[in-house]
PDB file of C-alpha atoms in Angstrom:
ATOM      1  CA  MET S 152      28.800  16.834 131.227  1.00 40.00           C
ATOM      2  CA  GLN S 153      26.428  18.460 128.758  1.00 50.00           C
ATOM      3  CA  LYS S 154      26.992  17.671 125.096  1.00 68.00           C
ATOM      4  CA  TYR S 155      27.073  20.505 122.564  1.00 77.00           C
ATOM      5  CA  PRO S 156      28.026  20.800 118.885  1.00 84.00           C
ATOM      6  CA  GLN S 157      31.762  20.654 118.259  1.00 88.00           C
ATOM      7  CA  TYR S 158      34.035  21.452 115.378  1.00 91.00           C
ATOM      8  CA  SER S 159      36.245  18.513 114.470  1.00 92.00           C
ATOM      9  CA  SER S 160      39.789  18.327 115.828  1.00 92.00           C
ATOM     10  CA  LYS S 161      41.072  19.017 112.320  1.00 95.00           C
ATOM     11  CA  GLN S 162      38.860  22.111 112.000  1.00 95.00           C
ATOM     12  CA  LYS S 163      40.031  23.394 115.397  1.00 94.00           C
ATOM     13  CA  TRP S 164      43.672  22.827 114.460  1.00 95.00           C
ATOM     14  CA  ILE S 165      43.264  24.675 111.149  1.00 96.00           C
ATOM     15  CA  HIS S 166      41.368  27.514 112.858  1.00 96.00           C
ATOM     16  CA  TRP S 167      43.919  28.131 115.616  1.00 96.00           C
ATOM     17  CA  THR S 168      46.934  27.631 113.367  1.00 97.00           C
ATOM     18  CA  SER S 169      45.468  30.118 110.879  1.00 97.00           C
ATOM     19  CA  ALA S 170      44.791  32.581 113.693  1.00 96.00           C
ATOM     20  CA  LEU S 171      48.375  32.301 114.924  1.00 97.00           C
ATOM     21  CA  LEU S 172      49.777  32.736 111.398  1.00 97.00           C
ATOM     22  CA  VAL S 173      47.604  35.778 110.698  1.00 96.00           C
ATOM     23  CA  ILE S 174      48.805  37.357 113.949  1.00 95.00           C
ATOM     24  CA  MET S 175      52.425  36.599 113.033  1.00 95.00           C
ATOM     25  CA  VAL S 176      52.061  37.991 109.492  1.00 95.00           C
ATOM     26  CA  THR S 177      50.479  41.156 110.877  1.00 94.00           C
ATOM     27  CA  MET S 178      52.922  41.641 113.733  1.00 93.00           C
ATOM     28  CA  LEU S 179      55.911  41.208 111.440  1.00 93.00           C
ATOM     29  CA  LEU S 180      54.882  44.310 109.529  1.00 90.00           C
ATOM     30  CA  LEU S 181      53.453  46.328 112.418  1.00 91.00           C
ATOM     31  CA  ILE S 182      56.775  46.163 114.238  1.00 93.00           C
ATOM     32  CA  LYS S 183      58.989  45.570 111.215  1.00 93.00           C
ATOM     33  CA  VAL S 184      61.781  47.922 112.274  1.00 92.00           C
ATOM     34  CA  THR S 185      62.162  46.187 115.633  1.00 93.00           C
ATOM     35  CA  MET S 186      61.776  42.777 113.985  1.00 91.00           C
ATOM     36  CA  SER S 187      64.433  43.640 111.398  1.00 92.00           C
ATOM     37  CA  HIS S 188      66.913  44.301 114.235  1.00 93.00           C
ATOM     38  CA  ILE S 189      65.955  41.048 115.956  1.00 93.00           C
ATOM     39  CA  LEU S 190      65.894  38.896 112.813  1.00 92.00           C
ATOM     40  CA  GLY S 191      68.896  40.394 111.052  1.00 93.00           C
ATOM     41  CA  GLY S 192      67.412  42.653 108.428  1.00 94.00           C
ATOM     42  CA  MET S 193      64.310  43.745 106.592  1.00 94.00           C
ATOM     43  CA  ALA S 194      64.811  41.035 103.957  1.00 93.00           C
ATOM     44  CA  ILE S 195      64.183  38.368 106.611  1.00 94.00           C
ATOM     45  CA  VAL S 196      61.062  40.199 107.835  1.00 95.00           C
ATOM     46  CA  TYR S 197      59.606  40.193 104.317  1.00 93.00           C
ATOM     47  CA  LEU S 198      60.719  36.605 103.697  1.00 94.00           C
ATOM     48  CA  LEU S 199      58.809  35.501 106.802  1.00 95.00           C
ATOM     49  CA  HIS S 200      55.818  37.736 106.009  1.00 96.00           C
ATOM     50  CA  LYS S 201      55.483  36.200 102.553  1.00 95.00           C
ATOM     51  CA  SER S 202      56.214  32.661 103.738  1.00 96.00           C
ATOM     52  CA  PHE S 203      53.601  32.812 106.480  1.00 97.00           C
ATOM     53  CA  GLY S 204      51.199  34.424 103.992  1.00 96.00           C
ATOM     54  CA  VAL S 205      51.590  31.430 101.673  1.00 97.00           C
ATOM     55  CA  LEU S 206      50.882  29.121 104.621  1.00 97.00           C
ATOM     56  CA  VAL S 207      47.721  31.128 105.406  1.00 98.00           C
ATOM     57  CA  LEU S 208      46.595  30.693 101.791  1.00 98.00           C
ATOM     58  CA  LEU S 209      47.271  26.933 101.821  1.00 97.00           C
ATOM     59  CA  LEU S 210      45.551  26.458 105.190  1.00 98.00           C
ATOM     60  CA  THR S 211      42.533  28.411 103.964  1.00 98.00           C
ATOM     61  CA  ILE S 212      42.224  26.219 100.877  1.00 98.00           C
ATOM     62  CA  TRP S 213      42.515  23.135 103.102  1.00 98.00           C
ATOM     63  CA  ARG S 214      39.965  24.602 105.528  1.00 97.00           C
ATOM     64  CA  ILE S 215      37.440  25.119 102.733  1.00 97.00           C
ATOM     65  CA  MET S 216      37.993  21.533 101.555  1.00 97.00           C
ATOM     66  CA  VAL S 217      37.491  20.229 105.116  1.00 97.00           C
ATOM     67  CA  ILE S 218      34.327  22.289 105.560  1.00 95.00           C
ATOM     68  CA  ARG S 219      32.968  20.963 102.265  1.00 96.00           C
ATOM     69  CA  SER S 220      33.648  17.365 103.299  1.00 96.00           C
ATOM     70  CA  GLN S 221      32.778  17.523 107.020  1.00 94.00           C
ATOM     71  CA  GLY S 222      30.408  20.467 107.236  1.00 92.00           C
ATOM     72  CA  VAL S 223      30.314  22.643 110.342  1.00 90.00           C
ATOM     73  CA  PRO S 224      28.408  22.163 113.579  1.00 87.00           C
ATOM     74  CA  ASP S 225      25.204  24.113 114.037  1.00 84.00           C
ATOM     75  CA  VAL S 226      26.230  26.033 117.161  1.00 83.00           C
ATOM     76  CA  LEU S 227      23.697  28.872 116.996  1.00 83.00           C
ATOM     77  CA  PRO S 228      19.999  28.333 117.738  1.00 78.00           C
ATOM     78  CA  LYS S 229      17.779  28.320 114.658  1.00 83.00           C
ATOM     79  CA  ASP S 230      15.554  31.063 116.123  1.00 86.00           C
ATOM     80  CA  LYS S 231      18.482  33.524 116.288  1.00 84.00           C
ATOM     81  CA  LYS S 232      18.293  34.443 112.599  1.00 90.00           C
ATOM     82  CA  LEU S 233      20.204  37.741 112.816  1.00 90.00           C
ATOM     83  CA  GLN S 234      23.042  36.132 114.778  1.00 86.00           C
ATOM     84  CA  ARG S 235      23.192  33.279 112.265  1.00 87.00           C
ATOM     85  CA  ILE S 236      23.315  35.707 109.315  1.00 92.00           C
ATOM     86  CA  LEU S 237      26.014  37.851 110.973  1.00 91.00           C
ATOM     87  CA  SER S 238      28.046  34.809 111.953  1.00 89.00           C
ATOM     88  CA  LYS S 239      27.901  33.028 108.602  1.00 91.00           C
ATOM     89  CA  SER S 240      28.496  36.181 106.549  1.00 94.00           C
ATOM     90  CA  THR S 241      31.426  37.299 108.734  1.00 94.00           C
ATOM     91  CA  GLN S 242      33.032  33.864 108.543  1.00 93.00           C
ATOM     92  CA  GLY S 243      32.453  33.692 104.789  1.00 95.00           C
ATOM     93  CA  VAL S 244      34.028  37.085 104.168  1.00 98.00           C
ATOM     94  CA  ILE S 245      36.948  36.187 106.457  1.00 97.00           C
ATOM     95  CA  TYR S 246      37.580  33.039 104.385  1.00 97.00           C
ATOM     96  CA  LEU S 247      37.378  35.075 101.191  1.00 98.00           C
ATOM     97  CA  LEU S 248      39.843  37.632 102.554  1.00 98.00           C
ATOM     98  CA  LEU S 249      42.170  34.840 103.708  1.00 98.00           C
ATOM     99  CA  LEU S 250      42.354  33.919 100.013  1.00 98.00           C
ATOM    100  CA  ILE S 251      42.416  37.416  98.499  1.00 98.00           C
ATOM    101  CA  THR S 252      45.010  38.941 100.830  1.00 98.00           C
ATOM    102  CA  PRO S 253      47.871  36.489 100.195  1.00 97.00           C
ATOM    103  CA  LEU S 254      47.015  36.178  96.486  1.00 96.00           C
ATOM    104  CA  SER S 255      47.027  39.944  96.015  1.00 96.00           C
ATOM    105  CA  GLY S 256      50.304  40.114  97.935  1.00 95.00           C
ATOM    106  CA  TYR S 257      51.824  37.584  95.561  1.00 94.00           C
ATOM    107  CA  LEU S 258      50.475  39.379  92.486  1.00 93.00           C
ATOM    108  CA  MET S 259      51.641  42.805  93.664  1.00 93.00           C
ATOM    109  CA  SER S 260      55.160  41.566  94.342  1.00 88.00           C
ATOM    110  CA  GLY S 261      56.328  41.030  90.783  1.00 86.00           C
ATOM    111  CA  ARG S 262      59.124  38.894  92.224  1.00 87.00           C
ATOM    112  CA  ASP S 263      59.601  35.232  92.919  1.00 91.00           C
ATOM    113  CA  ILE S 264      58.374  34.329  96.376  1.00 93.00           C
ATOM    114  CA  ASN S 265      60.911  32.445  98.394  1.00 93.00           C
ATOM    115  CA  ILE S 266      59.190  30.353 101.062  1.00 95.00           C
ATOM    116  CA  PHE S 267      61.410  30.014 104.141  1.00 95.00           C
ATOM    117  CA  GLY S 268      64.422  29.810 101.836  1.00 91.00           C
ATOM    118  CA  LEU S 269      63.307  26.350 100.715  1.00 95.00           C
ATOM    119  CA  ILE S 270      60.915  26.740  97.796  1.00 95.00           C
ATOM    120  CA  SER S 271      60.598  29.471  95.214  1.00 95.00           C
ATOM    121  CA  ILE S 272      57.293  30.332  93.567  1.00 94.00           C
ATOM    122  CA  PRO S 273      57.948  32.065  90.238  1.00 94.00           C
ATOM    123  CA  ALA S 274      56.640  35.592  89.834  1.00 90.00           C
ATOM    124  CA  ILE S 275      53.766  36.391  87.534  1.00 87.00           C
ATOM    125  CA  ASP S 276      54.474  39.608  85.680  1.00 80.00           C
ATOM    126  CA  MET S 277      51.302  41.617  86.175  1.00 78.00           C
ATOM    127  CA  PRO S 278      50.819  45.118  84.772  1.00 85.00           C
ATOM    128  CA  TYR S 279      48.461  46.041  87.630  1.00 89.00           C
ATOM    129  CA  HIS S 280      50.981  46.187  90.482  1.00 90.00           C
ATOM    130  CA  GLN S 281      49.363  49.238  92.128  1.00 93.00           C
ATOM    131  CA  MET S 282      45.872  47.733  91.937  1.00 95.00           C
ATOM    132  CA  PHE S 283      47.046  44.530  93.649  1.00 95.00           C
ATOM    133  CA  HIS S 284      48.971  46.554  96.220  1.00 95.00           C
ATOM    134  CA  SER S 285      45.823  48.531  97.057  1.00 97.00           C
ATOM    135  CA  LEU S 286      43.759  45.337  97.159  1.00 97.00           C
ATOM    136  CA  HIS S 287      46.316  43.736  99.488  1.00 97.00           C
ATOM    137  CA  LEU S 288      46.285  46.721 101.824  1.00 96.00           C
ATOM    138  CA  ILE S 289      42.501  47.136 101.876  1.00 97.00           C
ATOM    139  CA  SER S 290      41.827  43.419 102.285  1.00 98.00           C
ATOM    140  CA  SER S 291      44.334  43.307 105.170  1.00 96.00           C
ATOM    141  CA  TYR S 292      42.537  46.099 107.005  1.00 96.00           C
ATOM    142  CA  VAL S 293      39.082  44.660 106.383  1.00 97.00           C
ATOM    143  CA  LEU S 294      40.324  41.240 107.510  1.00 97.00           C
ATOM    144  CA  ALA S 295      41.683  42.754 110.739  1.00 95.00           C
ATOM    145  CA  ILE S 296      38.353  44.474 111.434  1.00 96.00           C
ATOM    146  CA  LEU S 297      36.350  41.309 110.767  1.00 96.00           C
ATOM    147  CA  VAL S 298      38.665  39.204 112.931  1.00 96.00           C
ATOM    148  CA  ILE S 299      38.103  41.681 115.760  1.00 95.00           C
ATOM    149  CA  PHE S 300      34.314  41.365 115.250  1.00 94.00           C
ATOM    150  CA  HIS S 301      34.699  37.573 115.171  1.00 94.00           C
ATOM    151  CA  VAL S 302      36.576  37.565 118.499  1.00 94.00           C
ATOM    152  CA  LEU S 303      34.117  40.021 120.048  1.00 94.00           C
ATOM    153  CA  GLY S 304      31.233  37.823 118.887  1.00 91.00           C
ATOM    154  CA  ALA S 305      32.787  34.765 120.520  1.00 91.00           C
ATOM    155  CA  LEU S 306      33.357  36.702 123.747  1.00 93.00           C
ATOM    156  CA  TYR S 307      29.780  38.044 123.626  1.00 92.00           C
ATOM    157  CA  HIS S 308      28.484  34.478 123.451  1.00 88.00           C
ATOM    158  CA  TYR S 309      30.732  33.337 126.281  1.00 89.00           C
ATOM    159  CA  PHE S 310      30.197  36.191 128.740  1.00 94.00           C
ATOM    160  CA  TRP S 311      26.705  37.543 127.962  1.00 92.00           C
ATOM    161  CA  VAL S 312      24.709  34.850 126.225  1.00 86.00           C
ATOM    162  CA  LYS S 313      26.512  32.127 128.213  1.00 86.00           C
ATOM    163  CA  ASP S 314      26.049  29.522 125.522  1.00 85.00           C
ATOM    164  CA  LYS S 315      28.598  27.034 124.167  1.00 83.00           C
ATOM    165  CA  VAL S 316      29.545  28.790 120.904  1.00 83.00           C
ATOM    166  CA  LEU S 317      33.096  29.544 122.035  1.00 85.00           C
ATOM    167  CA  GLN S 318      33.539  26.116 123.595  1.00 84.00           C
ATOM    168  CA  SER S 319      32.657  24.488 120.267  1.00 89.00           C
ATOM    169  CA  MET S 320      36.034  25.723 118.973  1.00 89.00           C
ATOM    170  CA  LEU S 321      37.983  25.287 122.220  1.00 85.00           C
ATOM    171  CA  SER S 322      37.250  22.142 124.132  1.00 71.00           C
ATOM    172  CA  SER S 323      36.292  18.579 123.493  1.00 67.00           C
ATOM    173  CA  ASN S 324      32.911  17.134 124.276  1.00 52.00           C
ATOM    174  CA  ASP S 325      34.400  14.377 126.397  1.00 44.00           C
TER     175      ASP S 325
END
């Protein structure tokens, strides 16, 4: 079997866990009325939204630490400069938004954040509630758009370019 650059198992786990959490956080609010009936009230929907958001923030911090210590595989050819710029800048902005979105959500809340009913993070009384609310909303939408571009880019590489970019985050090299 041909060898190709691979992300580490830890990087793959963080990536796919983050993806799942972001989908869950988003879906909770997109179908919040239905979810409130299923889960037993809107309070539970927001509890889960905030709890998963905190997990996204913590995973993103861990991901950045792992990237700094392990680096990332060079999956794109060096002669594809535009693809490399688009890929690196999209990933960088996604990481930034994975920090900004949950932080702005916390700062807009003005209330303690109860994480899964187990841990409470005290509120920070901020006078700029509306600014953080707007930042949270805008960063959520931009994050969704960039994630769609990220997925489309991976599919483009798999189906049209037929290289191993997608496989570097999916399979092992064994």
